[in-house]
Short mmCIF file of C-alpha atoms in Angstrom, two decimals:
data_model
loop_
_atom_site.label_atom_id
_atom_site.label_comp_id
_atom_site.label_asym_id
_atom_site.label_seq_id
_atom_site.Cartn_x
_atom_site.Cartn_y
_atom_site.Cartn_z
CA MET A 14 135.70 -18.51 -89.03
CA ILE A 15 135.53 -23.03 -92.36
CA LYS A 16 135.37 -23.88 -93.57
CA PHE A 17 132.70 -23.95 -96.28
CA TYR A 18 130.31 -25.81 -97.17
CA PHE A 19 128.25 -28.16 -95.56
CA ILE A 20 129.14 -27.43 -92.03
CA PHE A 21 128.72 -29.70 -89.05
CA LEU A 22 127.20 -28.10 -86.01
CA PHE A 23 129.37 -28.00 -82.92
CA GLY A 24 126.62 -27.15 -80.51
CA LEU A 25 124.89 -28.13 -77.31
CA SER A 26 124.06 -31.72 -76.64
CA VAL A 27 120.43 -32.51 -75.98
CA ASN A 28 119.27 -34.56 -73.03
CA ILE A 29 115.62 -34.84 -73.88
CA LEU A 30 114.54 -36.02 -70.46
CA SER A 31 116.06 -32.95 -68.82
CA GLN A 32 114.39 -30.40 -71.07
CA SER A 33 111.38 -28.33 -70.20
CA PHE A 34 109.05 -27.45 -73.06
CA PRO A 35 108.29 -25.56 -75.19
CA ASN A 36 111.85 -24.95 -76.34
CA LYS A 37 113.57 -23.72 -79.48
CA PHE A 38 115.84 -26.04 -81.43
CA TRP A 39 118.31 -25.55 -84.27
CA ILE A 40 117.59 -28.46 -86.62
CA LEU A 41 120.15 -29.34 -89.27
CA LEU A 42 118.82 -30.98 -92.42
CA LYS A 43 120.69 -33.63 -94.37
CA ASP A 44 120.65 -32.21 -97.89
CA LYS A 45 119.02 -29.93 -100.44
CA ASN A 46 118.02 -32.72 -102.80
CA ASN A 47 115.13 -32.10 -105.19
CA SER A 48 115.29 -28.38 -104.57
CA ALA A 49 112.84 -26.21 -106.44
CA PHE A 50 115.72 -23.76 -106.98
CA SER A 51 118.95 -23.81 -108.95
CA VAL A 52 122.30 -22.01 -108.77
CA SER A 53 121.75 -21.14 -112.44
CA THR A 54 118.67 -19.01 -111.65
CA PRO A 55 119.65 -16.92 -108.60
CA SER A 56 117.13 -14.20 -109.34
CA ALA A 57 114.49 -16.54 -107.92
CA TYR A 58 115.91 -16.15 -104.39
CA LEU A 59 118.46 -13.30 -104.41
CA SER A 60 117.92 -9.64 -105.20
CA PRO A 61 119.74 -7.98 -108.13
CA ALA A 62 121.90 -6.10 -105.60
CA SER A 63 122.90 -9.36 -103.91
CA ILE A 64 123.75 -10.98 -107.24
CA ASN A 65 125.72 -7.92 -108.36
CA ARG A 66 127.74 -7.90 -105.13
CA ARG A 67 128.85 -11.44 -105.92
CA LEU A 68 129.50 -10.76 -109.61
CA SER A 69 131.60 -7.68 -108.88
CA GLN A 70 133.89 -9.82 -106.72
CA ASN A 71 133.87 -12.92 -108.94
CA ILE A 72 131.96 -14.91 -106.32
CA PRO A 73 129.90 -17.75 -107.80
CA ILE A 74 126.41 -18.63 -106.68
CA HIS A 75 126.72 -21.63 -104.39
CA ILE A 76 124.50 -24.38 -103.03
CA THR A 77 124.49 -22.54 -99.69
CA ASP A 78 122.57 -19.76 -101.45
CA LEU A 79 119.70 -22.13 -102.28
CA PRO A 80 116.68 -21.94 -99.97
CA VAL A 81 115.93 -24.83 -97.62
CA ASN A 82 113.83 -27.61 -99.14
CA GLN A 83 110.24 -26.68 -98.29
CA THR A 84 109.19 -30.34 -98.28
CA TYR A 85 111.53 -30.92 -95.35
CA VAL A 86 110.17 -27.87 -93.57
CA ASN A 87 106.67 -29.20 -94.04
CA GLN A 88 107.66 -32.56 -92.56
CA ILE A 89 108.96 -30.87 -89.42
CA ALA A 90 105.83 -28.73 -89.17
CA ALA A 91 103.69 -31.87 -89.54
CA THR A 92 105.00 -33.08 -86.17
CA GLY A 93 103.25 -30.10 -84.58
CA ALA A 94 106.44 -28.06 -84.16
CA THR A 95 106.40 -24.40 -85.23
CA VAL A 96 109.10 -23.55 -87.75
CA ILE A 97 110.13 -19.98 -86.95
CA TYR A 98 113.07 -19.35 -89.29
CA LYS A 99 114.95 -21.13 -92.04
CA SER A 100 118.73 -20.97 -92.65
CA LYS A 101 119.86 -21.65 -96.19
CA TRP A 102 123.58 -21.19 -95.40
CA PHE A 103 123.48 -24.00 -92.84
CA ASN A 104 120.53 -25.91 -94.32
CA ALA A 105 118.70 -25.69 -91.02
CA VAL A 106 115.60 -24.35 -89.30
CA ILE A 107 114.82 -22.83 -85.93
CA ALA A 108 111.70 -24.49 -84.58
CA GLU A 109 109.71 -24.28 -81.38
CA VAL A 110 109.08 -27.79 -80.04
CA SER A 111 106.36 -28.38 -77.46
CA SER A 112 107.25 -31.83 -76.10
CA SER A 113 109.88 -34.58 -75.99
CA ILE A 114 107.56 -36.77 -78.07
CA GLN A 115 107.48 -34.08 -80.74
CA LEU A 116 111.26 -33.79 -80.62
CA ASN A 117 111.63 -37.55 -81.02
CA SER A 118 109.36 -37.40 -84.06
CA ILE A 119 111.53 -34.68 -85.60
CA ASN A 120 114.75 -36.56 -84.94
CA SER A 121 113.30 -39.68 -86.55
CA LEU A 122 112.66 -37.88 -89.85
CA THR A 123 114.98 -39.07 -92.61
CA CYS A 124 115.58 -35.46 -93.67
CA VAL A 125 116.90 -34.44 -90.23
CA ASN A 126 120.58 -34.67 -89.38
CA ILE A 127 120.71 -33.38 -85.79
CA SER A 128 118.72 -31.12 -83.45
CA THR A 129 120.39 -28.83 -80.94
CA LEU A 130 118.80 -26.95 -78.07
CA VAL A 131 119.35 -23.21 -78.46
CA SER A 132 118.14 -21.12 -75.81
CA ARG A 133 123.03 -14.93 -75.29
CA TYR A 134 125.66 -12.03 -73.99
CA ASN A 135 124.19 -8.59 -73.52
CA PRO A 136 124.48 -5.83 -76.08
CA ILE A 137 128.15 -5.82 -75.92
CA ASP A 138 128.93 -6.08 -72.30
CA ASN A 139 127.11 -3.21 -70.65
CA ASP A 140 128.06 -0.19 -72.73
CA LEU A 141 126.72 2.26 -70.16
CA GLU A 142 126.36 5.98 -70.43
CA ASN A 143 128.80 7.59 -68.02
CA ASN A 144 127.63 10.03 -65.39
CA ALA A 145 128.48 13.07 -67.45
CA ILE A 146 126.05 12.26 -70.21
CA ASN A 147 123.06 14.27 -69.03
CA ASN A 148 125.23 17.22 -68.02
CA PHE A 149 127.41 17.19 -71.12
CA LYS A 150 128.33 20.78 -71.96
CA VAL A 151 131.46 21.84 -73.79
CA GLU A 152 132.76 24.89 -75.58
CA GLN A 153 132.53 24.18 -79.27
CA ASN A 154 135.84 25.81 -80.15
CA ILE A 155 137.98 23.35 -78.18
CA PHE A 156 137.33 20.72 -80.87
CA LYS A 157 139.14 20.68 -84.14
CA ARG A 158 136.68 21.35 -86.93
CA ALA A 159 137.45 19.69 -90.22
CA SER A 160 137.41 21.82 -93.31
CA GLY A 161 134.60 21.17 -95.73
CA ASN A 162 130.84 20.97 -95.51
CA TYR A 163 130.37 19.31 -92.13
CA ASN A 164 130.41 20.96 -88.73
CA TYR A 165 131.27 17.91 -86.65
CA GLY A 166 131.10 19.63 -83.29
CA PRO A 167 132.37 17.35 -80.50
CA SER A 168 132.22 14.32 -82.82
CA ALA A 169 135.22 15.76 -84.70
CA SER A 170 137.48 13.86 -82.32
CA GLN A 171 136.31 10.41 -83.44
CA ILE A 172 136.16 11.38 -87.12
CA ASN A 173 139.57 13.07 -87.20
CA MET A 174 141.31 10.28 -85.28
CA ILE A 175 140.88 7.96 -88.28
CA ASN A 176 141.37 10.76 -90.85
CA LEU A 177 137.87 10.28 -92.22
CA GLU A 178 137.00 13.95 -92.66
CA CYS A 179 139.00 14.15 -95.90
CA MET A 180 136.90 11.34 -97.37
CA HIS A 181 133.75 13.24 -96.44
CA ASN A 182 135.23 16.37 -97.99
CA LEU A 183 135.93 14.45 -101.20
CA GLY A 184 132.23 13.58 -101.29
CA PHE A 185 132.52 9.98 -100.03
CA ARG A 186 129.94 9.75 -97.29
CA GLY A 187 128.58 6.25 -97.86
CA GLN A 188 126.33 6.97 -100.84
CA GLY A 189 125.39 3.79 -102.66
CA ILE A 190 126.51 1.52 -99.80
CA THR A 191 123.96 -0.35 -97.68
CA ILE A 192 124.91 -1.14 -94.09
CA GLY A 193 123.13 -3.70 -91.94
CA VAL A 194 123.12 -2.90 -88.22
CA PHE A 195 122.50 -5.81 -85.83
CA ASP A 196 121.44 -4.86 -82.31
CA SER A 197 118.92 -5.12 -79.48
CA GLY A 198 116.64 -2.24 -80.44
CA PHE A 199 116.54 1.19 -82.04
CA LEU A 200 114.18 2.97 -79.67
CA SER A 201 113.16 6.47 -80.89
CA THR A 202 115.30 6.31 -84.03
CA ASN A 203 112.02 6.97 -85.84
CA THR A 204 111.51 10.25 -83.95
CA PHE A 205 114.89 11.68 -82.82
CA SER A 206 115.93 14.73 -84.82
CA ALA A 207 119.50 13.44 -85.30
CA PHE A 208 118.08 10.91 -87.77
CA ASP A 209 115.70 13.26 -89.59
CA SER A 210 117.66 13.20 -92.87
CA LEU A 211 117.86 9.41 -92.66
CA ARG A 212 114.08 9.32 -92.53
CA SER A 213 113.29 12.14 -94.98
CA GLU A 214 115.58 10.63 -97.61
CA ASN A 215 114.09 7.15 -97.07
CA ARG A 216 117.51 5.66 -96.35
CA ILE A 217 116.22 3.14 -93.82
CA ILE A 218 115.35 0.59 -96.46
CA ALA A 219 114.47 -2.40 -94.27
CA THR A 220 113.66 -3.21 -90.64
CA LYS A 221 113.19 -6.62 -89.07
CA ASN A 222 112.81 -7.77 -85.48
CA PHE A 223 113.90 -11.41 -85.33
CA ILE A 224 113.00 -11.74 -81.66
CA ASN A 225 109.27 -11.39 -82.25
CA ASN A 226 109.19 -11.85 -86.06
CA SER A 227 107.89 -8.36 -86.80
CA ASN A 228 109.10 -5.26 -88.62
CA ASN A 229 109.07 -3.08 -85.51
CA VAL A 230 112.61 -2.32 -84.33
CA TYR A 231 111.77 0.97 -82.60
CA ALA A 232 109.91 -0.23 -79.51
CA LEU A 233 112.65 -1.45 -77.18
CA ASP A 234 116.18 -0.49 -76.05
CA PHE A 235 118.45 2.43 -76.96
CA HIS A 236 121.65 0.48 -77.56
CA GLY A 237 121.04 0.19 -81.30
CA THR A 238 120.07 3.86 -81.40
CA ASN A 239 123.39 4.80 -79.79
CA VAL A 240 125.28 2.59 -82.24
CA LEU A 241 123.39 3.79 -85.31
CA SER A 242 124.06 7.42 -84.39
CA VAL A 243 127.83 6.90 -84.72
CA LEU A 244 127.16 5.71 -88.27
CA ALA A 245 124.25 7.76 -89.52
CA ALA A 246 123.48 10.83 -87.40
CA ASN A 247 123.49 14.18 -89.19
CA SER A 248 123.22 16.95 -86.61
CA PRO A 249 125.62 19.79 -87.49
CA GLY A 250 127.53 21.08 -84.49
CA ASN A 251 126.64 17.98 -82.45
CA LEU A 252 127.29 14.70 -84.23
CA ILE A 253 128.03 13.63 -87.80
CA GLY A 254 128.16 9.91 -88.40
CA SER A 255 130.97 8.11 -90.18
CA ALA A 256 128.71 7.20 -93.12
CA PRO A 257 125.98 9.86 -92.97
CA LYS A 258 124.72 9.26 -96.52
CA ALA A 259 124.61 5.46 -96.59
CA LYS A 260 121.46 3.37 -96.66
CA TYR A 261 120.61 1.27 -93.61
CA CYS A 262 118.88 -1.96 -92.70
CA LEU A 263 118.09 -2.28 -89.00
CA VAL A 264 117.69 -5.74 -87.51
CA VAL A 265 117.03 -6.80 -83.93
CA THR A 266 118.64 -10.14 -83.06
CA GLU A 267 119.46 -9.55 -79.39
CA ASP A 268 116.85 -10.19 -76.69
CA ILE A 269 117.61 -7.90 -73.75
CA LEU A 270 115.33 -9.94 -71.48
CA SER A 271 117.35 -13.16 -71.63
CA GLU A 272 120.78 -14.67 -72.28
CA LYS A 273 120.24 -17.63 -74.60
CA PRO A 274 122.21 -19.16 -77.50
CA VAL A 275 119.21 -18.80 -79.79
CA GLU A 276 120.17 -15.14 -80.24
CA GLU A 277 123.31 -16.21 -82.09
CA TYR A 278 121.07 -18.13 -84.45
CA TYR A 279 118.75 -15.14 -84.87
CA TRP A 280 121.88 -13.27 -86.02
CA ILE A 281 122.50 -15.97 -88.61
CA VAL A 282 119.04 -15.84 -90.18
CA ALA A 283 119.19 -12.03 -90.09
CA ALA A 284 122.54 -12.14 -91.90
CA GLU A 285 121.06 -14.37 -94.58
CA TYR A 286 118.12 -11.99 -94.98
CA LEU A 287 120.43 -8.98 -95.36
CA ASP A 288 122.63 -10.90 -97.80
CA SER A 289 119.60 -11.72 -99.94
CA ILE A 290 118.62 -8.06 -100.29
CA GLY A 291 122.14 -6.95 -101.20
CA VAL A 292 123.64 -5.42 -98.05
CA GLN A 293 127.40 -4.81 -98.41
CA VAL A 294 128.52 -4.06 -94.83
CA PHE A 295 127.46 -5.60 -91.51
CA ALA A 296 127.99 -3.69 -88.25
CA THR A 297 127.61 -5.93 -85.18
CA SER A 298 128.06 -4.42 -81.72
CA LEU A 299 126.98 -7.63 -80.01
CA GLY A 300 129.09 -10.35 -78.48
CA TYR A 301 128.57 -13.65 -76.68
CA THR A 302 130.48 -15.51 -73.98
CA THR A 303 128.08 -16.30 -71.11
CA PHE A 304 124.44 -17.31 -70.90
CA ASP A 305 121.64 -17.73 -68.35
CA ASN A 306 122.45 -21.43 -68.28
CA VAL A 307 126.18 -21.60 -67.54
CA SER A 308 126.45 -24.98 -69.27
CA HIS A 309 125.94 -23.11 -72.53
CA ASN A 310 128.83 -20.68 -71.94
CA HIS A 311 131.55 -20.42 -74.55
CA ALA A 312 135.08 -21.47 -73.67
CA TYR A 313 138.23 -19.72 -74.89
CA SER A 314 139.11 -22.90 -76.82
CA GLN A 315 136.04 -22.26 -78.99
CA LEU A 316 137.40 -18.90 -80.17
CA ASN A 317 139.10 -20.36 -83.22
CA GLY A 318 136.79 -18.95 -85.89
CA ILE A 319 135.26 -22.33 -86.62
CA THR A 320 133.71 -23.97 -83.58
CA THR A 321 130.74 -21.68 -82.95
CA THR A 322 128.05 -21.56 -85.59
CA MET A 323 127.78 -17.76 -85.39
CA SER A 324 131.48 -17.32 -86.17
CA GLN A 325 131.13 -19.78 -89.05
CA ALA A 326 128.31 -17.57 -90.32
CA VAL A 327 130.54 -14.48 -90.26
CA LEU A 328 133.03 -16.26 -92.51
CA LEU A 329 130.22 -17.43 -94.79
CA ALA A 330 129.07 -13.80 -95.07
CA ALA A 331 132.63 -12.78 -95.97
CA ARG A 332 132.76 -15.50 -98.60
CA LYS A 333 129.68 -13.93 -100.15
CA GLY A 334 131.48 -10.58 -100.42
CA ILE A 335 130.07 -8.90 -97.31
CA LEU A 336 132.36 -6.80 -95.12
CA VAL A 337 131.59 -7.80 -91.52
CA VAL A 338 132.70 -5.49 -88.70
CA ASN A 339 132.44 -6.86 -85.14
CA ALA A 340 133.01 -5.20 -81.77
CA ALA A 341 135.80 -6.77 -79.69
CA GLY A 342 133.80 -6.57 -76.46
CA ASN A 343 134.52 -4.91 -73.14
CA GLU A 344 135.96 -7.70 -71.08
CA GLY A 345 139.62 -6.84 -71.43
CA SER A 346 140.04 -5.99 -67.75
CA ASN A 347 137.99 -8.79 -66.19
CA ALA A 348 138.54 -12.50 -65.67
CA TRP A 349 137.62 -13.42 -69.26
CA GLY A 350 139.90 -10.81 -70.82
CA TYR A 351 139.52 -11.89 -74.43
CA ILE A 352 137.41 -10.98 -77.42
CA ASN A 353 134.11 -12.83 -77.83
CA VAL A 354 131.98 -14.65 -80.37
CA PRO A 355 131.81 -13.74 -83.25
CA SER A 356 134.80 -11.38 -83.10
CA ASP A 357 137.09 -14.41 -83.45
CA ALA A 358 135.89 -14.81 -87.04
CA ASP A 359 138.38 -14.78 -89.88
CA SER A 360 138.02 -12.49 -92.94
CA SER A 361 136.24 -9.81 -90.90
CA ILE A 362 137.26 -6.71 -88.96
CA THR A 363 137.25 -6.89 -85.16
CA VAL A 364 137.29 -3.43 -83.60
CA GLY A 365 138.77 -2.50 -80.24
CA SER A 366 138.44 0.75 -78.30
CA VAL A 367 140.89 3.60 -77.58
CA ASN A 368 140.56 6.90 -75.72
CA SER A 369 140.89 10.40 -77.14
CA VAL A 370 144.70 10.24 -77.27
CA GLY A 371 144.80 6.83 -78.91
CA VAL A 372 145.54 4.73 -75.83
CA ARG A 373 143.78 1.38 -75.64
CA ALA A 374 140.83 1.31 -73.25
CA ALA A 375 141.57 -1.16 -70.46
CA THR A 376 138.21 -2.82 -70.98
CA SER A 377 138.72 -3.46 -74.71
CA GLY A 378 138.74 -7.19 -75.51
CA LYS A 379 142.14 -8.74 -76.26
CA GLY A 380 143.43 -11.51 -78.48
CA PRO A 381 144.75 -13.78 -79.68
CA THR A 382 142.18 -16.21 -80.98
CA PHE A 383 142.64 -19.74 -79.70
CA ASP A 384 144.32 -20.72 -82.97
CA GLY A 385 146.82 -17.88 -82.61
CA ARG A 386 145.52 -15.18 -84.98
CA ILE A 387 145.91 -11.51 -84.09
CA LYS A 388 142.76 -9.87 -82.77
CA PRO A 389 141.46 -7.21 -82.59
CA ASP A 390 142.19 -6.02 -86.13
CA LEU A 391 141.74 -2.26 -85.80
CA MET A 392 140.94 0.36 -83.16
CA GLY A 393 138.61 3.35 -82.99
CA LEU A 394 137.49 5.92 -80.44
CA GLY A 395 135.22 4.09 -78.01
CA GLU A 396 136.09 5.73 -74.71
CA GLY A 397 134.17 8.99 -74.71
CA ALA A 398 132.63 8.47 -78.16
CA ILE A 399 129.93 11.02 -78.96
CA VAL A 400 126.54 9.39 -79.55
CA VAL A 401 122.85 10.17 -79.49
CA ASN A 402 121.78 9.26 -75.97
CA SER A 403 118.45 8.07 -74.58
CA ALA A 404 117.23 11.66 -74.18
CA GLY A 405 117.77 12.39 -77.86
CA SER A 406 120.65 14.73 -77.06
CA PHE A 407 124.38 14.21 -77.51
CA GLY A 408 127.09 13.05 -75.16
CA PRO A 409 129.93 10.59 -74.51
CA MET A 410 129.56 6.86 -74.01
CA ASN A 411 132.12 4.13 -73.55
CA GLY A 412 132.62 0.76 -75.20
CA THR A 413 133.76 -1.08 -78.29
CA SER A 414 130.12 -0.91 -79.37
CA PHE A 415 130.78 2.67 -80.48
CA ALA A 416 134.26 2.23 -81.93
CA ASN A 417 132.76 -0.50 -84.11
CA PRO A 418 130.20 1.56 -86.09
CA LEU A 419 132.76 4.34 -86.50
CA LEU A 420 135.01 1.96 -88.44
CA ALA A 421 132.14 0.22 -90.23
CA GLY A 422 131.10 3.57 -91.67
CA ALA A 423 134.69 4.43 -92.54
CA ALA A 424 135.07 1.16 -94.43
CA ALA A 425 131.84 1.91 -96.28
CA CYS A 426 133.19 5.30 -97.40
CA LEU A 427 136.47 3.73 -98.55
CA TRP A 428 134.57 1.08 -100.52
CA GLN A 429 132.31 3.73 -102.05
CA ALA A 430 135.41 5.57 -103.24
CA ASN A 431 136.92 2.36 -104.64
CA PRO A 432 133.94 0.33 -105.88
CA ASN A 433 136.03 -2.06 -108.00
CA LYS A 434 137.93 -3.36 -105.00
CA LYS A 435 137.03 -6.63 -103.37
CA MET A 436 135.91 -6.78 -99.78
CA LEU A 437 139.17 -8.26 -98.49
CA GLU A 438 141.15 -5.61 -100.34
CA ILE A 439 139.25 -2.97 -98.35
CA VAL A 440 139.99 -4.85 -95.12
CA ASN A 441 143.67 -5.25 -95.93
CA CYS A 442 144.18 -1.68 -97.12
CA LEU A 443 142.78 -0.34 -93.85
CA LYS A 444 145.27 -2.54 -91.99
CA VAL A 445 148.37 -1.70 -94.01
CA ARG A 446 147.83 2.03 -93.47
CA ALA A 447 146.99 1.76 -89.77
CA SER A 448 149.21 3.06 -86.97
CA GLN A 449 150.70 -0.30 -85.98
CA SER A 450 150.74 -2.01 -89.36
CA LEU A 451 154.39 -3.04 -88.99
CA THR A 452 154.09 -4.22 -85.39
CA PRO A 453 150.55 -5.58 -84.84
CA ASN A 454 149.74 -7.12 -81.48
CA ASN A 455 146.84 -8.62 -79.56
CA PHE A 456 146.01 -5.43 -77.68
CA MET A 457 145.76 -2.95 -80.56
CA GLY A 458 145.79 -5.18 -83.63
CA TYR A 459 147.09 -3.18 -86.58
CA GLY A 460 146.23 0.02 -84.74
CA ILE A 461 144.16 3.06 -85.64
CA PRO A 462 143.36 3.25 -89.36
CA ASN A 463 144.03 6.28 -91.55
CA VAL A 464 141.22 6.13 -94.07
CA CYS A 465 142.54 8.80 -96.41
CA LEU A 466 145.98 7.17 -96.56
CA SER A 467 144.24 3.92 -97.46
CA HIS A 468 142.36 5.71 -100.23
CA GLN A 469 145.61 7.23 -101.51
CA LEU A 470 147.22 3.80 -101.59
CA PHE A 471 144.43 2.54 -103.82
CA ALA A 472 144.88 5.60 -106.04
CA THR A 473 148.51 4.63 -106.71
CA ASN A 474 147.34 1.34 -108.23
CA VAL A 475 149.91 -0.47 -106.12
CA SER A 476 148.81 -4.05 -105.57
CA VAL A 477 147.63 -4.59 -102.01
CA LYS A 478 148.22 -8.19 -100.99
CA LEU A 479 145.05 -9.85 -99.87
CA ILE A 480 144.72 -11.36 -96.42
CA ASN A 481 143.47 -14.93 -96.09
CA ILE A 482 143.22 -15.54 -99.81
CA ASN A 483 145.83 -18.25 -100.06
CA ASN A 484 146.15 -21.98 -99.77
CA GLU A 485 147.52 -22.11 -96.28
CA CYS A 486 145.75 -23.64 -93.32
CA ASN A 487 145.52 -23.05 -89.63
CA VAL A 488 146.72 -26.21 -87.89
CA PHE A 489 146.50 -25.99 -84.11
CA PRO A 490 147.15 -26.24 -81.22
CA ASN A 491 150.91 -26.71 -81.24
CA PRO A 492 151.96 -28.50 -79.12
CA PHE A 493 148.85 -30.71 -78.93
CA THR A 494 147.74 -33.42 -76.56
CA ASP A 495 144.72 -35.02 -78.21
CA VAL A 496 142.72 -33.32 -80.98
CA ILE A 497 144.28 -31.47 -83.92
CA TYR A 498 142.14 -28.79 -85.59
CA ILE A 499 142.71 -28.02 -89.27
CA GLN A 500 140.92 -25.18 -91.05
CA SER A 501 141.50 -23.88 -94.55
CA ASN A 502 140.40 -21.19 -96.97
CA GLU A 503 140.42 -23.71 -99.82
CA GLN A 504 138.93 -27.18 -100.12
CA ILE A 505 141.04 -29.85 -98.45
CA ASN A 506 141.57 -32.87 -100.70
CA SER A 507 143.37 -35.11 -98.23
CA ILE A 508 145.28 -35.14 -94.95
CA LYS A 509 148.15 -37.42 -94.01
CA CYS A 510 150.28 -37.70 -90.86
CA THR A 511 153.77 -39.13 -90.55
CA THR A 512 156.45 -39.34 -87.91
CA ILE A 513 159.60 -37.31 -88.40
CA LEU A 514 161.13 -40.46 -89.96
CA GLY A 515 158.34 -40.73 -92.55
CA THR A 516 156.29 -43.54 -91.04
CA GLU A 517 152.59 -42.93 -91.67
CA VAL A 518 150.38 -42.62 -88.58
CA PRO A 519 146.65 -43.34 -89.08
CA LEU A 520 144.33 -40.45 -88.30
CA ILE A 521 141.00 -40.71 -86.50
CA ILE A 522 138.66 -38.15 -88.11
CA THR A 523 136.03 -37.03 -85.59
CA LYS A 524 134.48 -34.09 -87.49
CA LYS A 525 134.93 -33.00 -91.05
CA THR A 526 133.77 -30.64 -93.80
CA ASP A 527 135.48 -29.71 -97.05
CA TYR A 528 137.28 -26.89 -95.22
CA TYR A 529 137.59 -28.14 -91.66
CA TYR A 530 138.81 -31.24 -89.85
CA GLU A 531 138.95 -32.37 -86.26
CA THR A 532 141.32 -35.31 -86.02
CA ALA A 533 143.47 -37.29 -83.61
CA LEU A 534 146.41 -39.64 -84.00
CA ASP A 535 145.78 -43.36 -83.77
CA ASN A 536 148.64 -43.80 -81.27
CA GLN A 537 147.56 -41.70 -78.34
CA ASN A 538 150.46 -42.59 -76.06
CA SER A 539 153.26 -41.63 -78.45
CA LYS A 540 154.72 -38.22 -77.75
CA GLY A 541 157.06 -36.44 -80.14
CA LEU A 542 157.24 -34.58 -83.43
CA TYR A 543 154.79 -35.27 -86.28
CA ILE A 544 154.36 -33.95 -89.81
CA ILE A 545 150.82 -33.11 -90.98
CA GLN A 546 150.60 -33.10 -94.79
CA ILE A 547 147.57 -31.37 -96.32
CA ASN A 548 146.70 -31.60 -100.01
CA ILE A 549 145.04 -28.46 -101.39
CA LYS A 550 144.75 -27.92 -105.14
CA ASN A 551 147.35 -30.66 -105.66
CA THR A 552 149.81 -28.75 -103.49
CA ILE A 553 151.17 -30.46 -100.38
CA LEU A 554 151.45 -28.21 -97.35
CA LYS A 555 153.50 -29.56 -94.44
CA TYR A 556 153.19 -28.58 -90.78
CA LYS A 557 155.33 -29.75 -87.87
CA LEU A 558 153.40 -30.38 -84.65
CA PHE A 559 154.69 -31.63 -81.33
CA LYS A 560 152.61 -34.01 -79.24
CA SER A 561 153.19 -33.33 -75.55
#
């Protein structure tokens, strides 16, 4: 979910006359010419940890790492608009615009490419505490207790299901890994006793509220608190998180008071911020399909890892060596049924939910993506997961929001134990040792991971084939009627179309980046079989597509 690097925005069209003001706009800039920064001096805009994460995975500094040209920002501000955030990955800003006249002035600037109105889905689809939560009492001895230093209490079920206790017993508990948690609020995390070691050891290293541009993430909503507890809680006999010794950055990007696309863009600027300070793992228990204004809703056809800007950003994060873990959402049993944005993103882990015996929760979001990729990727305990609840005590809650941090922490422990592995090697190794690795499907993905088996596979020094690091493209849909979408993990040099007899058919290119094309045939009434030839690294890849 591009592919790289300057990316066109596939967003919401703007009818200026129909807009009320003030409004927030995502404004794409045309270039980074005359930048005050250079890819040769990354220490001017990236932390040592961020640079080291790239170096350790042989990832070069790229133009997308350069900050936005401040001169362009100043020109937008000179119109009277308020620039709220800047996005270096997309070379864009989020700005509050007070009038149509002001918007016209912005769009007339030579530095501006396009402006898009951005105005969300709830913290993933109403992960509600069930009725038993306040009356949760259980005999401690009915839970398996892992050997070693931790008394997991009732949380042993979620830890043992993915065989994570042995990693903890080996001493791999997330030390040295920094995890960024994106959510709607972390109310009382700064006071609840379950997080006392997190606070006393100063392992919350950054907080940022992108809704109100402050550092206070503790004032509103418990959803992030619930999620964080599955990762970081350390309350013996009650709840031990999956990465109880990791460092954490807590960011609020979800506004619980509204449902607007701007929250996807808050996620993007938060991701860039966390990248710049060196975060290695992202845990996102948020998802988007519907908004207050139904005209902004996502369609299933957009779930191809490339159309939505947020899903593009997940892939950009992956290309910078960050392991992104997304919840699959809880719409598996309703009319939508599928995963959401950004869980359609490539090169990331999408996590679905199972119950205590490993059966998929009916509500867990299903695949495939629109372009036919298997999703979710992996499953974790999300039905009856033990969390810190709004009273500061412990009890079960339901949703992929809680399976997701369980696996994010597990991945962090595996990476800690194997620090020389690349991000996609961690992703792939979790898949190849999961319960359905030989028969993945769009309900369970590759199944429930076995973290210790993954660690043992790395210890054998057997080469684990990387996923998505190849020259092949996704070319879809097949059959097609009008538009053909082509997305690649490598730069596309050229594209050619022929009939089955070899006659070349001109292509109409409607949208294009180095890694992504939207195109149509210049003979719209001709049905039949066509050959799409794509040149990547001087290798010709051929795909047969049928026009219906």
